[in-house]
Tab-separated table of C-alpha atoms and ligand atoms in Angstrom:
chain	number	residue	atom	x	y	z
A	41	MET	CA	111.972	129.496	66.963
A	42	ALA	CA	111.648	132.353	68.723
A	43	GLU	CA	115.194	134.316	68.769
A	44	ARG	CA	117.401	132.880	72.698
A	45	PHE	CA	120.300	134.948	73.698
A	46	ILE	CA	123.301	134.440	75.337
A	47	ILE	CA	124.540	138.108	76.869
A	48	ALA	CA	127.868	138.099	78.089
A	49	ASN	CA	128.776	140.904	80.764
A	50	TRP	CA	132.398	141.401	80.793
A	51	LYS	CA	131.241	144.363	84.041
A	52	MET	CA	135.075	146.546	84.423
A	53	ASN	CA	136.942	143.431	82.851
A	54	PRO	CA	139.444	142.861	81.790
A	55	ALA	CA	142.716	144.714	82.678
A	56	THR	CA	144.164	145.171	79.387
A	57	LEU	CA	142.744	145.830	75.637
A	58	LYS	CA	145.227	142.422	74.989
A	59	GLN	CA	143.209	140.836	76.895
A	60	ALA	CA	139.999	141.660	75.206
A	61	ARG	CA	140.929	141.185	72.334
A	62	ARG	CA	141.949	137.367	73.032
A	63	LEU	CA	138.506	136.986	74.853
A	64	PHE	CA	136.804	138.549	72.918
A	65	GLN	CA	137.866	136.390	69.582
A	66	ALA	CA	137.425	133.336	71.995
A	67	ALA	CA	133.661	134.253	72.277
A	68	GLU	CA	133.354	134.972	68.781
A	69	LYS	CA	134.830	131.409	67.857
A	70	ALA	CA	132.281	130.138	69.955
A	71	SER	CA	129.574	132.250	69.264
A	72	ARG	CA	129.788	130.783	65.612
A	73	GLN	CA	128.415	127.123	67.486
A	74	THR	CA	124.805	128.367	68.477
A	75	LYS	CA	121.648	129.617	66.868
A	76	ALA	CA	121.893	131.974	70.084
A	77	THR	CA	122.126	135.787	69.290
A	78	VAL	CA	125.984	136.220	71.521
A	79	VAL	CA	126.136	140.404	72.587
A	80	VAL	CA	129.086	140.968	73.933
A	81	CYS	CA	129.248	143.791	76.390
A	82	PRO	CA	132.803	145.220	77.050
A	83	PRO	CA	133.636	147.927	78.777
A	84	PHE	CA	132.748	150.782	76.680
A	85	LEU	CA	136.571	151.702	75.953
A	86	TYR	CA	137.034	148.202	74.867
A	87	ALA	CA	134.003	148.511	72.389
A	88	GLY	CA	135.371	150.305	69.399
A	89	GLU	CA	138.458	148.228	68.494
A	90	LEU	CA	136.937	144.754	69.583
A	91	SER	CA	134.378	145.746	66.856
A	92	LYS	CA	137.038	146.047	64.327
A	93	LEU	CA	137.151	141.704	65.121
A	94	GLN	CA	133.223	141.593	65.216
A	95	LYS	CA	131.950	138.944	62.547
A	96	HIS	CA	129.667	136.800	64.124
A	97	SER	CA	128.506	138.114	67.256
A	98	LEU	CA	127.300	141.504	68.392
A	99	LEU	CA	128.707	144.022	70.640
A	100	GLY	CA	126.971	145.527	73.510
A	101	ALA	CA	127.556	148.276	76.500
A	102	GLN	CA	127.024	148.118	80.005
A	103	ASP	CA	125.614	151.389	80.520
A	104	CYS	CA	124.219	154.899	79.085
A	105	SER	CA	123.454	158.151	79.561
A	106	PHE	CA	119.259	159.216	79.792
A	107	GLN	CA	120.597	162.256	78.202
A	108	ASP	CA	121.549	162.199	73.985
A	109	GLU	CA	123.853	164.772	74.000
A	110	GLY	CA	125.700	167.672	76.210
A	111	PRO	CA	127.479	168.657	78.947
A	112	LEU	CA	127.544	165.563	81.185
A	113	THR	CA	130.606	164.635	82.104
A	114	GLY	CA	131.886	161.234	82.148
A	115	GLU	CA	128.794	159.928	80.520
A	116	VAL	CA	128.451	157.933	77.264
A	117	SER	CA	125.942	158.774	74.699
A	118	GLY	CA	123.804	155.589	73.353
A	119	SER	CA	124.352	157.130	69.796
A	120	GLN	CA	128.195	157.854	70.788
A	121	LEU	CA	127.843	153.994	71.314
A	122	ARG	CA	126.252	153.003	67.686
A	123	ASP	CA	128.530	154.960	66.310
A	124	ILE	CA	131.447	152.317	67.716
A	125	GLY	CA	129.333	149.472	66.654
A	126	CYS	CA	127.149	148.517	69.820
A	127	SER	CA	124.028	147.837	68.646
A	128	PHE	CA	122.258	146.588	72.839
A	129	VAL	CA	122.797	148.091	76.060
A	130	ILE	CA	122.588	146.971	79.310
A	131	VAL	CA	120.672	148.841	81.959
A	132	GLY	CA	119.731	148.977	85.604
A	133	HIS	CA	122.523	146.298	86.259
A	134	SER	CA	122.034	145.328	90.251
A	135	GLU	CA	125.513	146.274	90.649
A	136	ARG	CA	124.962	149.889	89.384
A	137	LYS	CA	121.856	150.007	91.664
A	138	LYS	CA	124.211	148.923	94.867
A	139	TYR	CA	127.437	151.099	94.327
A	140	LEU	CA	126.172	153.866	92.381
A	141	LYS	CA	122.783	154.585	94.291
A	142	GLU	CA	120.888	154.510	90.333
A	143	THR	CA	117.037	154.984	90.710
A	144	PRO	CA	114.182	153.079	88.286
A	145	ALA	CA	113.885	156.527	87.428
A	146	MET	CA	117.424	156.757	86.566
A	147	THR	CA	116.989	153.460	84.863
A	148	ALA	CA	113.451	154.567	82.986
A	149	GLY	CA	115.742	158.054	81.593
A	150	LYS	CA	118.349	155.356	80.235
A	151	ALA	CA	116.132	152.920	78.502
A	152	ARG	CA	114.457	156.156	76.626
A	153	ALA	CA	117.772	157.459	75.597
A	154	ALA	CA	118.462	153.876	74.452
A	155	THR	CA	115.709	153.657	72.368
A	156	ARG	CA	115.642	156.535	70.870
A	157	ALA	CA	119.773	155.791	69.516
A	158	GLY	CA	118.194	152.841	68.174
A	159	LEU	CA	119.876	150.542	70.712
A	160	ARG	CA	118.401	147.135	72.039
A	161	VAL	CA	117.690	147.937	75.422
A	162	VAL	CA	118.495	145.050	78.161
A	163	LEU	CA	116.412	145.569	80.984
A	164	CYS	CA	117.754	144.461	84.429
A	165	ALA	CA	115.154	143.849	87.277
A	166	GLU	CA	115.268	142.227	90.629
A	167	ASN	CA	112.035	141.516	90.945
A	168	ALA	CA	107.907	141.636	89.876
A	169	ASN	CA	107.732	145.062	91.914
A	170	GLU	CA	111.220	146.374	90.225
A	171	LEU	CA	109.848	145.496	86.646
A	172	ARG	CA	105.972	147.096	87.521
A	173	ALA	CA	107.801	150.822	88.120
A	174	HIS	CA	109.456	150.741	85.317
A	175	ARG	CA	106.257	149.129	83.374
A	176	LYS	CA	104.776	152.976	84.657
A	177	LYS	CA	107.556	154.832	83.613
A	178	LEU	CA	108.274	153.449	79.855
A	179	ARG	CA	104.515	152.470	79.401
A	180	SER	CA	105.772	149.515	76.741
A	181	PHE	CA	108.259	147.154	76.661
A	182	LYS	CA	108.765	147.295	73.289
A	183	ASP	CA	111.789	145.771	72.138
A	184	ILE	CA	112.859	145.634	75.014
A	185	LEU	CA	114.789	142.532	76.600
A	186	VAL	CA	113.637	142.195	80.186
A	187	VAL	CA	115.779	140.170	82.701
A	188	TYR	CA	115.284	138.813	85.863
A	189	GLU	CA	118.565	139.096	87.678
A	190	PRO	CA	118.055	138.689	91.785
A	191	SER	CA	121.244	140.636	93.533
A	192	SER	CA	121.655	137.724	95.278
A	193	ALA	CA	122.297	135.202	92.994
A	194	ILE	CA	125.103	137.288	91.555
A	195	SER	CA	128.702	135.490	91.547
A	196	THR	CA	129.801	137.735	93.590
A	197	GLN	CA	127.040	138.738	95.831
A	198	GLY	CA	125.990	135.359	97.314
A	199	ALA	CA	125.586	133.040	94.304
A	200	LYS	CA	122.546	131.994	95.520
A	201	ARG	CA	121.215	129.358	92.787
A	202	VAL	CA	118.000	129.747	91.853
A	203	ALA	CA	115.973	126.555	91.065
A	204	PRO	CA	115.320	126.563	87.104
A	205	ALA	CA	111.524	125.838	88.511
A	206	SER	CA	111.561	129.280	90.866
A	207	ILE	CA	113.565	130.901	87.665
A	208	ALA	CA	110.306	129.676	85.886
A	209	LYS	CA	107.866	131.110	87.951
A	210	THR	CA	109.097	134.340	88.710
A	211	ALA	CA	109.614	134.517	84.519
A	212	LYS	CA	105.871	133.554	84.156
A	213	GLU	CA	105.119	136.845	86.777
A	214	PHE	CA	107.334	139.260	84.482
A	215	ARG	CA	105.595	138.417	81.294
A	216	LYS	CA	102.430	139.140	82.225
A	217	ILE	CA	103.959	142.359	83.576
A	218	ALA	CA	106.085	143.418	80.173
A	219	GLY	CA	102.964	141.865	78.382
A	220	ARG	CA	102.879	139.614	75.008
A	221	GLY	CA	105.825	138.772	72.889
A	222	VAL	CA	108.427	140.840	75.188
A	223	GLN	CA	111.859	138.464	76.084
A	224	ILE	CA	112.488	137.491	79.635
A	225	LEU	CA	116.226	136.672	80.228
A	226	TYR	CA	117.926	135.313	83.322
A	227	GLY	CA	121.247	136.218	84.642
A	228	GLY	CA	122.807	135.403	88.292
A	229	SER	CA	125.799	132.761	88.546
A	230	VAL	CA	124.818	131.197	85.073
A	231	GLY	CA	127.905	128.645	83.874
A	232	ALA	CA	128.362	125.887	81.437
A	233	SER	CA	126.612	123.294	84.148
A	234	SER	CA	123.286	125.009	84.639
A	235	ALA	CA	122.822	127.215	81.369
A	236	LYS	CA	121.150	124.572	79.723
A	237	ALA	CA	118.698	123.821	82.765
A	238	ILE	CA	117.821	127.434	82.608
A	239	PHE	CA	116.725	127.582	79.247
A	240	SER	CA	114.807	124.236	79.333
A	241	GLU	CA	113.341	124.275	82.701
A	242	GLY	CA	113.943	127.637	83.260
A	243	GLY	CA	111.499	128.693	80.907
A	244	VAL	CA	113.336	131.762	79.524
A	245	ASP	CA	114.638	133.143	76.391
A	246	GLY	CA	117.961	133.626	76.923
A	247	ILE	CA	120.407	134.837	80.056
A	248	LEU	CA	123.069	137.156	81.294
A	249	VAL	CA	126.317	136.161	81.810
A	250	GLY	CA	128.659	137.538	84.520
A	251	SER	CA	131.843	135.746	85.492
A	252	ALA	CA	131.422	132.661	83.269
A	253	SER	CA	132.082	134.863	80.436
A	254	LEU	CA	135.522	135.925	81.519
A	255	ASN	CA	136.685	132.134	80.907
A	256	PRO	CA	136.888	130.866	77.514
A	257	GLY	CA	136.873	127.845	77.739
A	258	GLU	CA	133.568	127.933	80.073
A	259	PHE	CA	132.451	130.217	78.273
A	260	SER	CA	132.284	128.382	75.215
A	261	ARG	CA	131.193	125.155	77.228
A	262	LEU	CA	128.306	127.270	78.121
A	263	VAL	CA	127.666	128.031	74.459
A	264	LYS	CA	127.556	124.413	73.212
A	265	ALA	CA	125.322	123.057	76.226
A	266	VAL	CA	122.858	125.675	75.177
A	267	LEU	CA	122.958	124.850	71.288
A	268	ILE	CA	121.687	121.197	72.123
A	269	VAL	CA	118.858	122.535	73.737
B	408	PGA	P1	127.675	136.432	87.524
B	408	PGA	O1	126.413	137.972	86.653
B	408	PGA	O2	127.446	135.963	85.905
B	408	PGA	O3	129.038	137.004	87.474
B	408	PGA	O4	126.870	136.474	88.798
B	408	PGA	C1	125.052	138.045	86.206
B	408	PGA	C2	124.991	139.078	86.386
B	408	PGA	O5	125.816	140.623	86.655
B	408	PGA	O6	123.588	139.911	85.916
């Protein structure tokens, strides 16, 4: 069976390293219950510490620089992320587009830099048109995980439920654009009660989980629900 992914995006949470350690340990425990690859994406500054606790799950970052190194105040490079134990990185998340005005050109630059650093890219796209724009810039999606992430479905931006059948339709469209073999994920208010249907009826290879990944009980139930797919 093709590899399946559960990617936990903690966003700018939790407030302290102590809480992050506890949350990560719960995610580690949950990750042992599934054959899916569980990737935890904490804020940058916790990743190095959490890599010391990492056994079964993998670590990812929520963003990276479009440059490999140099004078870029506040930025973090792909190779720095690799060095502290990250193997994945999310680029083009809808919150970065909305609040930080990140453009498709910036996202593509980050995806290229992350690939150069040996990170696996988790590229978010709102719709087929955005994915086409990325294809023009990147040419190939080899080794990139593509996330269908409609912003209106994100828990903090309306949490509009997208029916699994509609996810399946878009996932099919995304597959046509991205090319054969590219894994398509879905993100937007995925929780323990919706995860199973999103996998089985939504025809995706994985899920990007925000708020539900901050609740250890909910995240564990979600992982278990996916297990029986
Ligand atoms: P959410 O976040 O699960 O909280 O909606 C998902 C995402 O940011 O893609």
